[in-house]
JSON list of C-alpha atoms and ligand atoms in Angstrom, two decimals:
[
{"chain": "E", "resi": 79, "resn": "MET", "atom": "CA", "xyz": [56.65, 60.36, 77.55]},
{"chain": "E", "resi": 80, "resn": "ASN", "atom": "CA", "xyz": [56.62, 56.73, 76.36]},
{"chain": "E", "resi": 81, "resn": "SER", "atom": "CA", "xyz": [57.22, 56.01, 72.77]},
{"chain": "E", "resi": 82, "resn": "PRO", "atom": "CA", "xyz": [54.16, 54.83, 70.79]},
{"chain": "E", "resi": 83, "resn": "GLU", "atom": "CA", "xyz": [55.68, 51.31, 70.65]},
{"chain": "E", "resi": 84, "resn": "GLU", "atom": "CA", "xyz": [56.03, 51.14, 74.44]},
{"chain": "E", "resi": 85, "resn": "PHE", "atom": "CA", "xyz": [52.53, 52.51, 74.84]},
{"chain": "E", "resi": 86, "resn": "ARG", "atom": "CA", "xyz": [51.09, 49.88, 72.53]},
{"chain": "E", "resi": 87, "resn": "GLU", "atom": "CA", "xyz": [52.92, 47.14, 74.43]},
{"chain": "E", "resi": 88, "resn": "GLN", "atom": "CA", "xyz": [51.59, 48.40, 77.76]},
{"chain": "E", "resi": 89, "resn": "VAL", "atom": "CA", "xyz": [48.06, 48.52, 76.39]},
{"chain": "E", "resi": 90, "resn": "GLY", "atom": "CA", "xyz": [48.54, 44.97, 75.13]},
{"chain": "E", "resi": 91, "resn": "GLN", "atom": "CA", "xyz": [49.67, 43.75, 78.58]},
{"chain": "E", "resi": 92, "resn": "LEU", "atom": "CA", "xyz": [46.78, 45.53, 80.26]},
{"chain": "E", "resi": 93, "resn": "TYR", "atom": "CA", "xyz": [44.42, 43.89, 77.81]},
{"chain": "E", "resi": 94, "resn": "LYS", "atom": "CA", "xyz": [45.83, 40.43, 78.60]},
{"chain": "E", "resi": 95, "resn": "ALA", "atom": "CA", "xyz": [45.54, 41.06, 82.32]},
{"chain": "E", "resi": 96, "resn": "LEU", "atom": "CA", "xyz": [41.93, 42.16, 81.98]},
{"chain": "E", "resi": 97, "resn": "THR", "atom": "CA", "xyz": [41.12, 39.14, 79.84]},
{"chain": "E", "resi": 98, "resn": "ALA", "atom": "CA", "xyz": [42.62, 36.82, 82.45]},
{"chain": "E", "resi": 99, "resn": "LEU", "atom": "CA", "xyz": [40.70, 38.61, 85.18]},
{"chain": "E", "resi": 100, "resn": "LEU", "atom": "CA", "xyz": [37.47, 38.34, 83.22]},
{"chain": "E", "resi": 101, "resn": "ALA", "atom": "CA", "xyz": [38.04, 34.64, 82.57]},
{"chain": "E", "resi": 102, "resn": "GLY", "atom": "CA", "xyz": [38.66, 34.10, 86.29]},
{"chain": "E", "resi": 103, "resn": "PHE", "atom": "CA", "xyz": [35.51, 36.02, 87.11]},
{"chain": "E", "resi": 104, "resn": "VAL", "atom": "CA", "xyz": [33.44, 33.97, 84.69]},
{"chain": "E", "resi": 105, "resn": "VAL", "atom": "CA", "xyz": [34.71, 30.72, 86.22]},
{"chain": "E", "resi": 106, "resn": "PHE", "atom": "CA", "xyz": [33.99, 32.08, 89.70]},
{"chain": "E", "resi": 107, "resn": "MET", "atom": "CA", "xyz": [30.45, 33.08, 88.75]},
{"chain": "E", "resi": 108, "resn": "VAL", "atom": "CA", "xyz": [29.78, 29.68, 87.20]},
{"chain": "E", "resi": 109, "resn": "LEU", "atom": "CA", "xyz": [30.80, 28.06, 90.50]},
{"chain": "E", "resi": 110, "resn": "VAL", "atom": "CA", "xyz": [28.66, 30.52, 92.49]},
{"chain": "E", "resi": 111, "resn": "VAL", "atom": "CA", "xyz": [25.63, 29.84, 90.34]},
{"chain": "E", "resi": 112, "resn": "ALA", "atom": "CA", "xyz": [26.23, 26.09, 90.59]},
{"chain": "E", "resi": 113, "resn": "TYR", "atom": "CA", "xyz": [26.53, 26.33, 94.37]},
{"chain": "E", "resi": 114, "resn": "VAL", "atom": "CA", "xyz": [23.40, 28.45, 94.72]},
{"chain": "E", "resi": 115, "resn": "ASN", "atom": "CA", "xyz": [21.44, 25.92, 92.71]},
{"chain": "E", "resi": 116, "resn": "ASN", "atom": "CA", "xyz": [22.87, 22.95, 94.53]},
{"chain": "E", "resi": 117, "resn": "PRO", "atom": "CA", "xyz": [24.40, 23.82, 97.91]},
{"chain": "E", "resi": 118, "resn": "GLY", "atom": "CA", "xyz": [25.53, 20.24, 98.50]},
{"chain": "E", "resi": 119, "resn": "LEU", "atom": "CA", "xyz": [27.71, 20.31, 95.41]},
{"chain": "E", "resi": 120, "resn": "PHE", "atom": "CA", "xyz": [31.06, 20.79, 97.06]},
{"chain": "E", "resi": 121, "resn": "GLU", "atom": "CA", "xyz": [30.47, 18.61, 100.07]},
{"chain": "E", "resi": 122, "resn": "SER", "atom": "CA", "xyz": [32.18, 15.29, 100.31]},
{"chain": "E", "resi": 123, "resn": "LYS", "atom": "CA", "xyz": [29.96, 12.62, 98.85]},
{"chain": "E", "resi": 124, "resn": "GLU", "atom": "CA", "xyz": [31.41, 10.03, 101.18]},
{"chain": "E", "resi": 125, "resn": "GLU", "atom": "CA", "xyz": [28.64, 10.21, 103.77]},
{"chain": "E", "resi": 126, "resn": "GLY", "atom": "CA", "xyz": [25.83, 10.59, 101.28]},
{"chain": "E", "resi": 127, "resn": "TRP", "atom": "CA", "xyz": [26.57, 7.33, 99.56]},
{"chain": "E", "resi": 128, "resn": "VAL", "atom": "CA", "xyz": [24.21, 4.60, 100.48]},
{"chain": "E", "resi": 129, "resn": "ALA", "atom": "CA", "xyz": [26.07, 1.35, 100.49]},
{"chain": "E", "resi": 130, "resn": "VAL", "atom": "CA", "xyz": [23.79, -1.18, 98.79]},
{"chain": "E", "resi": 131, "resn": "PRO", "atom": "CA", "xyz": [24.32, -4.43, 100.64]},
{"chain": "E", "resi": 132, "resn": "VAL", "atom": "CA", "xyz": [24.92, -7.49, 98.50]},
{"chain": "E", "resi": 133, "resn": "ALA", "atom": "CA", "xyz": [24.86, -11.16, 99.36]},
{"chain": "E", "resi": 134, "resn": "GLU", "atom": "CA", "xyz": [28.53, -11.51, 98.34]},
{"chain": "E", "resi": 135, "resn": "ASP", "atom": "CA", "xyz": [29.47, -9.29, 101.29]},
{"chain": "E", "resi": 136, "resn": "ASP", "atom": "CA", "xyz": [27.06, -10.81, 103.75]},
{"chain": "E", "resi": 137, "resn": "PRO", "atom": "CA", "xyz": [25.99, -14.43, 103.29]},
{"chain": "E", "resi": 138, "resn": "ASP", "atom": "CA", "xyz": [23.24, -13.96, 105.90]},
{"chain": "E", "resi": 139, "resn": "LEU", "atom": "CA", "xyz": [21.75, -10.87, 104.30]},
{"chain": "E", "resi": 140, "resn": "ILE", "atom": "CA", "xyz": [17.94, -10.69, 104.44]},
{"chain": "E", "resi": 141, "resn": "VAL", "atom": "CA", "xyz": [16.10, -8.16, 102.25]},
{"chain": "E", "resi": 142, "resn": "ASP", "atom": "CA", "xyz": [12.30, -7.92, 102.31]},
{"chain": "E", "resi": 143, "resn": "GLY", "atom": "CA", "xyz": [12.04, -11.24, 104.10]},
{"chain": "E", "resi": 144, "resn": "ILE", "atom": "CA", "xyz": [14.16, -13.10, 101.56]},
{"chain": "E", "resi": 145, "resn": "HIS", "atom": "CA", "xyz": [17.53, -14.63, 102.35]},
{"chain": "E", "resi": 146, "resn": "GLN", "atom": "CA", "xyz": [19.53, -13.14, 99.48]},
{"chain": "E", "resi": 147, "resn": "ARG", "atom": "CA", "xyz": [22.15, -15.82, 99.01]},
{"chain": "E", "resi": 148, "resn": "THR", "atom": "CA", "xyz": [19.65, -18.66, 98.62]},
{"chain": "E", "resi": 149, "resn": "GLY", "atom": "CA", "xyz": [16.37, -16.94, 97.80]},
{"chain": "E", "resi": 150, "resn": "LEU", "atom": "CA", "xyz": [14.66, -18.75, 100.68]},
{"chain": "E", "resi": 151, "resn": "ILE", "atom": "CA", "xyz": [11.99, -17.08, 102.81]},
{"chain": "E", "resi": 152, "resn": "ASP", "atom": "CA", "xyz": [13.27, -15.84, 106.16]},
{"chain": "E", "resi": 153, "resn": "ALA", "atom": "CA", "xyz": [11.25, -17.82, 108.70]},
{"chain": "E", "resi": 154, "resn": "GLU", "atom": "CA", "xyz": [11.65, -20.19, 111.59]},
{"chain": "E", "resi": 155, "resn": "GLY", "atom": "CA", "xyz": [13.95, -23.03, 110.57]},
{"chain": "E", "resi": 156, "resn": "LEU", "atom": "CA", "xyz": [15.71, -21.08, 107.79]},
{"chain": "E", "resi": 157, "resn": "ASN", "atom": "CA", "xyz": [19.20, -21.75, 109.08]},
{"chain": "E", "resi": 158, "resn": "THR", "atom": "CA", "xyz": [18.52, -25.45, 109.54]},
{"chain": "E", "resi": 159, "resn": "VAL", "atom": "CA", "xyz": [17.27, -25.65, 105.98]},
{"chain": "E", "resi": 160, "resn": "ILE", "atom": "CA", "xyz": [20.24, -23.71, 104.63]},
{"chain": "E", "resi": 161, "resn": "SER", "atom": "CA", "xyz": [22.81, -25.87, 106.37]},
{"chain": "E", "resi": 162, "resn": "ASN", "atom": "CA", "xyz": [21.16, -29.21, 105.48]},
{"chain": "E", "resi": 163, "resn": "CYS", "atom": "CA", "xyz": [19.50, -28.57, 102.15]},
{"chain": "E", "resi": 164, "resn": "THR", "atom": "CA", "xyz": [21.78, -26.28, 100.16]},
{"chain": "E", "resi": 165, "resn": "PRO", "atom": "CA", "xyz": [25.21, -28.02, 100.22]},
{"chain": "E", "resi": 166, "resn": "CYS", "atom": "CA", "xyz": [24.40, -30.29, 97.25]},
{"chain": "E", "resi": 167, "resn": "HIS", "atom": "CA", "xyz": [22.02, -28.28, 95.11]},
{"chain": "E", "resi": 168, "resn": "SER", "atom": "CA", "xyz": [20.55, -24.84, 94.71]},
{"chain": "E", "resi": 169, "resn": "ALA", "atom": "CA", "xyz": [17.70, -23.77, 96.95]},
{"chain": "E", "resi": 170, "resn": "LYS", "atom": "CA", "xyz": [15.75, -23.19, 93.74]},
{"chain": "E", "resi": 171, "resn": "LEU", "atom": "CA", "xyz": [15.10, -26.90, 93.67]},
{"chain": "E", "resi": 172, "resn": "ILE", "atom": "CA", "xyz": [13.38, -26.52, 97.04]},
{"chain": "E", "resi": 173, "resn": "ILE", "atom": "CA", "xyz": [11.50, -23.33, 96.17]},
{"chain": "E", "resi": 174, "resn": "GLN", "atom": "CA", "xyz": [10.12, -24.84, 92.96]},
{"chain": "E", "resi": 175, "resn": "ASN", "atom": "CA", "xyz": [8.85, -27.99, 94.64]},
{"chain": "E", "resi": 176, "resn": "ARG", "atom": "CA", "xyz": [5.78, -27.37, 96.71]},
{"chain": "E", "resi": 177, "resn": "MET", "atom": "CA", "xyz": [4.75, -30.45, 98.64]},
{"chain": "E", "resi": 178, "resn": "ASN", "atom": "CA", "xyz": [2.88, -31.50, 101.72]},
{"chain": "E", "resi": 179, "resn": "ALA", "atom": "CA", "xyz": [4.72, -32.95, 104.73]},
{"chain": "E", "resi": 180, "resn": "GLU", "atom": "CA", "xyz": [4.25, -36.54, 103.61]},
{"chain": "E", "resi": 181, "resn": "ARG", "atom": "CA", "xyz": [5.80, -35.92, 100.21]},
{"chain": "E", "resi": 182, "resn": "TRP", "atom": "CA", "xyz": [8.64, -33.90, 101.71]},
{"chain": "E", "resi": 183, "resn": "ASN", "atom": "CA", "xyz": [9.48, -36.79, 104.02]},
{"chain": "E", "resi": 184, "resn": "THR", "atom": "CA", "xyz": [9.38, -39.13, 101.02]},
{"chain": "E", "resi": 185, "resn": "THR", "atom": "CA", "xyz": [11.68, -36.82, 99.04]},
{"chain": "E", "resi": 186, "resn": "ILE", "atom": "CA", "xyz": [14.10, -36.62, 101.96]},
{"chain": "E", "resi": 187, "resn": "ALA", "atom": "CA", "xyz": [14.05, -40.41, 102.34]},
{"chain": "E", "resi": 188, "resn": "TRP", "atom": "CA", "xyz": [14.72, -40.73, 98.60]},
{"chain": "E", "resi": 189, "resn": "MET", "atom": "CA", "xyz": [17.73, -38.41, 98.86]},
{"chain": "E", "resi": 190, "resn": "GLN", "atom": "CA", "xyz": [18.98, -40.36, 101.85]},
{"chain": "E", "resi": 191, "resn": "GLU", "atom": "CA", "xyz": [18.70, -43.66, 100.00]},
{"chain": "E", "resi": 192, "resn": "THR", "atom": "CA", "xyz": [20.07, -42.54, 96.66]},
{"chain": "E", "resi": 193, "resn": "GLN", "atom": "CA", "xyz": [21.95, -39.23, 97.06]},
{"chain": "E", "resi": 194, "resn": "ASN", "atom": "CA", "xyz": [23.91, -39.69, 100.29]},
{"chain": "E", "resi": 195, "resn": "LEU", "atom": "CA", "xyz": [21.78, -37.22, 102.23]},
{"chain": "E", "resi": 196, "resn": "TRP", "atom": "CA", "xyz": [22.64, -37.67, 105.89]},
{"chain": "E", "resi": 197, "resn": "ASP", "atom": "CA", "xyz": [20.29, -38.57, 108.74]},
{"chain": "E", "resi": 198, "resn": "LEU", "atom": "CA", "xyz": [18.61, -35.32, 109.73]},
{"chain": "E", "resi": 199, "resn": "GLY", "atom": "CA", "xyz": [17.55, -36.47, 113.22]},
{"chain": "E", "resi": 200, "resn": "ASP", "atom": "CA", "xyz": [15.47, -33.94, 115.12]},
{"chain": "E", "resi": 201, "resn": "GLN", "atom": "CA", "xyz": [16.14, -31.38, 112.45]},
{"chain": "E", "resi": 202, "resn": "GLN", "atom": "CA", "xyz": [13.94, -33.18, 109.93]},
{"chain": "E", "resi": 203, "resn": "GLU", "atom": "CA", "xyz": [10.82, -31.97, 111.71]},
{"chain": "E", "resi": 204, "resn": "ILE", "atom": "CA", "xyz": [12.10, -28.38, 111.78]},
{"chain": "E", "resi": 205, "resn": "ILE", "atom": "CA", "xyz": [12.94, -28.59, 108.08]},
{"chain": "E", "resi": 206, "resn": "VAL", "atom": "CA", "xyz": [9.65, -30.14, 107.00]},
{"chain": "E", "resi": 207, "resn": "ASN", "atom": "CA", "xyz": [7.72, -27.61, 109.11]},
{"chain": "E", "resi": 208, "resn": "TYR", "atom": "CA", "xyz": [9.61, -24.81, 107.43]},
{"chain": "E", "resi": 209, "resn": "LEU", "atom": "CA", "xyz": [8.94, -26.25, 103.99]},
{"chain": "E", "resi": 210, "resn": "VAL", "atom": "CA", "xyz": [5.19, -26.85, 104.36]},
{"chain": "E", "resi": 211, "resn": "THR", "atom": "CA", "xyz": [4.69, -23.52, 106.13]},
{"chain": "E", "resi": 212, "resn": "ASN", "atom": "CA", "xyz": [6.56, -21.41, 103.61]},
{"chain": "E", "resi": 213, "resn": "TYR", "atom": "CA", "xyz": [6.18, -23.46, 100.44]},
{"chain": "E", "resi": 214, "resn": "PRO", "atom": "CA", "xyz": [2.79, -25.14, 100.76]},
{"chain": "E", "resi": 215, "resn": "PRO", "atom": "CA", "xyz": [1.38, -27.04, 97.81]},
{"chain": "E", "resi": 216, "resn": "LYS", "atom": "CA", "xyz": [-0.31, -24.64, 95.44]},
{"chain": "E", "resi": 217, "resn": "ALA", "atom": "CA", "xyz": [-4.06, -24.91, 94.96]},
{"chain": "E", "resi": 218, "resn": "LYS", "atom": "CA", "xyz": [-4.93, -27.13, 92.05]},
{"chain": "E", "resi": 219, "resn": "GLY", "atom": "CA", "xyz": [-5.19, -25.20, 88.81]},
{"chain": "E", "resi": 220, "resn": "ARG", "atom": "CA", "xyz": [-8.24, -27.05, 87.61]},
{"chain": "E", "resi": 221, "resn": "ARG", "atom": "CA", "xyz": [-11.49, -27.57, 89.40]},
{"chain": "E", "resi": 222, "resn": "MET", "atom": "CA", "xyz": [-12.42, -31.07, 90.44]},
{"chain": "E", "resi": 223, "resn": "ALA", "atom": "CA", "xyz": [-14.42, -33.10, 87.93]},
{"chain": "E", "resi": 224, "resn": "LEU", "atom": "CA", "xyz": [-18.15, -32.63, 88.41]},
{"chain": "E", "resi": 225, "resn": "THR", "atom": "CA", "xyz": [-19.96, -35.54, 90.04]},
{"chain": "E", "resi": 226, "resn": "ASP", "atom": "CA", "xyz": [-23.48, -36.03, 91.32]},
{"chain": "E", "resi": 227, "resn": "ILE", "atom": "CA", "xyz": [-25.10, -33.86, 88.73]},
{"chain": "E", "resi": 228, "resn": "GLU", "atom": "CA", "xyz": [-28.81, -34.01, 88.17]},
{"chain": "E", "resi": 229, "resn": "TRP", "atom": "CA", "xyz": [-29.25, -33.55, 84.47]},
{"chain": "E", "resi": 230, "resn": "TYR", "atom": "CA", "xyz": [-32.50, -32.13, 83.22]},
{"chain": "E", "resi": 231, "resn": "GLU", "atom": "CA", "xyz": [-34.21, -32.01, 79.84]},
{"chain": "E", "resi": 232, "resn": "LEU", "atom": "CA", "xyz": [-33.92, -28.67, 78.18]},
{"chain": "E", "resi": 233, "resn": "ASP", "atom": "CA", "xyz": [-37.35, -27.53, 77.05]},
{"chain": "E", "resi": 234, "resn": "GLN", "atom": "CA", "xyz": [-36.90, -26.34, 73.49]},
{"chain": "E", "resi": 235, "resn": "ASP", "atom": "CA", "xyz": [-40.43, -25.40, 72.43]},
{"chain": "I", "resi": 442, "resn": "LIG", "atom": "C1", "xyz": [23.85, -34.97, 99.96]},
{"chain": "I", "resi": 442, "resn": "LIG", "atom": "C2", "xyz": [23.39, -34.08, 98.94]},
{"chain": "I", "resi": 442, "resn": "LIG", "atom": "C3", "xyz": [21.98, -33.51, 99.11]},
{"chain": "I", "resi": 442, "resn": "LIG", "atom": "C4", "xyz": [21.50, -32.83, 100.19]},
{"chain": "I", "resi": 442, "resn": "LIG", "atom": "C5", "xyz": [22.22, -32.44, 101.45]},
{"chain": "I", "resi": 442, "resn": "LIG", "atom": "C6", "xyz": [20.13, -32.51, 99.87]},
{"chain": "I", "resi": 442, "resn": "LIG", "atom": "N1", "xyz": [19.82, -32.95, 98.62]},
{"chain": "I", "resi": 442, "resn": "LIG", "atom": "FE1", "xyz": [18.09, -32.62, 97.62]},
{"chain": "I", "resi": 442, "resn": "LIG", "atom": "N2", "xyz": [18.80, -33.61, 96.05]},
{"chain": "I", "resi": 442, "resn": "LIG", "atom": "C7", "xyz": [20.08, -34.12, 95.92]},
{"chain": "I", "resi": 442, "resn": "LIG", "atom": "C8", "xyz": [20.26, -34.62, 94.58]},
{"chain": "I", "resi": 442, "resn": "LIG", "atom": "C9", "xyz": [21.55, -35.22, 94.04]},
{"chain": "I", "resi": 442, "resn": "LIG", "atom": "C10", "xyz": [19.06, -34.39, 93.91]},
{"chain": "I", "resi": 442, "resn": "LIG", "atom": "C11", "xyz": [18.73, -34.68, 92.47]},
{"chain": "I", "resi": 442, "resn": "LIG", "atom": "C12", "xyz": [19.12, -33.44, 91.71]},
{"chain": "I", "resi": 442, "resn": "LIG", "atom": "C13", "xyz": [18.71, -33.49, 90.31]},
{"chain": "I", "resi": 442, "resn": "LIG", "atom": "O1", "xyz": [17.82, -34.24, 89.95]},
{"chain": "I", "resi": 442, "resn": "LIG", "atom": "O2", "xyz": [19.30, -32.69, 89.55]},
{"chain": "I", "resi": 442, "resn": "LIG", "atom": "C14", "xyz": [18.16, -33.75, 94.86]},
{"chain": "I", "resi": 442, "resn": "LIG", "atom": "C15", "xyz": [16.87, -33.36, 94.55]},
{"chain": "I", "resi": 442, "resn": "LIG", "atom": "C16", "xyz": [16.07, -32.63, 95.38]},
{"chain": "I", "resi": 442, "resn": "LIG", "atom": "C17", "xyz": [14.74, -32.19, 95.04]},
{"chain": "I", "resi": 442, "resn": "LIG", "atom": "C18", "xyz": [14.01, -32.42, 93.73]},
{"chain": "I", "resi": 442, "resn": "LIG", "atom": "C19", "xyz": [13.32, -33.75, 93.85]},
{"chain": "I", "resi": 442, "resn": "LIG", "atom": "C20", "xyz": [12.53, -34.06, 92.63]},
{"chain": "I", "resi": 442, "resn": "LIG", "atom": "O3", "xyz": [11.62, -34.86, 92.77]},
{"chain": "I", "resi": 442, "resn": "LIG", "atom": "O4", "xyz": [12.84, -33.52, 91.56]},
{"chain": "I", "resi": 442, "resn": "LIG", "atom": "C21", "xyz": [14.26, -31.52, 96.10]},
{"chain": "I", "resi": 442, "resn": "LIG", "atom": "C22", "xyz": [12.90, -30.86, 96.22]},
{"chain": "I", "resi": 442, "resn": "LIG", "atom": "C23", "xyz": [15.28, -31.55, 97.12]},
{"chain": "I", "resi": 442, "resn": "LIG", "atom": "N3", "xyz": [16.37, -32.23, 96.64]},
{"chain": "I", "resi": 442, "resn": "LIG", "atom": "C24", "xyz": [15.15, -30.99, 98.35]},
{"chain": "I", "resi": 442, "resn": "LIG", "atom": "C25", "xyz": [16.10, -31.10, 99.36]},
{"chain": "I", "resi": 442, "resn": "LIG", "atom": "C26", "xyz": [15.88, -30.67, 100.70]},
{"chain": "I", "resi": 442, "resn": "LIG", "atom": "C27", "xyz": [14.62, -30.06, 101.24]},
{"chain": "I", "resi": 442, "resn": "LIG", "atom": "C28", "xyz": [17.03, -30.92, 101.37]},
{"chain": "I", "resi": 442, "resn": "LIG", "atom": "C29", "xyz": [17.29, -30.72, 102.84]},
{"chain": "I", "resi": 442, "resn": "LIG", "atom": "C30", "xyz": [16.62, -31.64, 103.72]},
{"chain": "I", "resi": 442, "resn": "LIG", "atom": "C31", "xyz": [17.98, -31.51, 100.43]},
{"chain": "I", "resi": 442, "resn": "LIG", "atom": "N4", "xyz": [17.36, -31.60, 99.21]},
{"chain": "I", "resi": 442, "resn": "LIG", "atom": "C32", "xyz": [19.27, -31.85, 100.73]},
{"chain": "I", "resi": 442, "resn": "LIG", "atom": "C33", "xyz": [21.04, -34.14, 96.89]},
{"chain": "I", "resi": 442, "resn": "LIG", "atom": "C34", "xyz": [20.93, -33.57, 98.13]}
]
């Protein structure tokens, strides 16, 4: 027969072992419950990640019809415009200025005379077509002044 001291010690060890087992079981059950609720939990996230493309990675990136690096509309002539019209200033300057073909040609001539813009050759037509097609002058905000009005006497009786 064990002495009472030995017996107490054995009970103590058994108690510790059971506690450890119980703790392990609790952790296991937490993981089981988590997995049941979300089976994808322990899968590698690597594939699931959607890489969001950014213009820094791809200078030609187009999202929703907009060239991300410059903000210009993706349309015929875009690359010609980018290579000739964005080296000196932001494309914002272009996007903000809505003009007809005549005024674009004047603006280009002004830049050539005063800002060292090079001769655009055949590309000028491509560029101006792109500009008037994609950035046409906005409709006037105010109606035209009224002319040719036949005034009449208001009968106030
Ligand atoms: C060689 C440099 C250079 C290139 C290339 C260039 N520009 Fe400019 N552009 C300028 C400068 C300098 C200004 C004046 C900027 C300012 O006022 O801050 C300017 C101004 C403008 C403006 C504003 C004009 C205004 O009346 O305020 C527009 C619009 C513009 N550029 C469009 C274009 C387009 C379209 C092209 C391509 C054909 C182009 N630029 C290419 C130098 C350039």
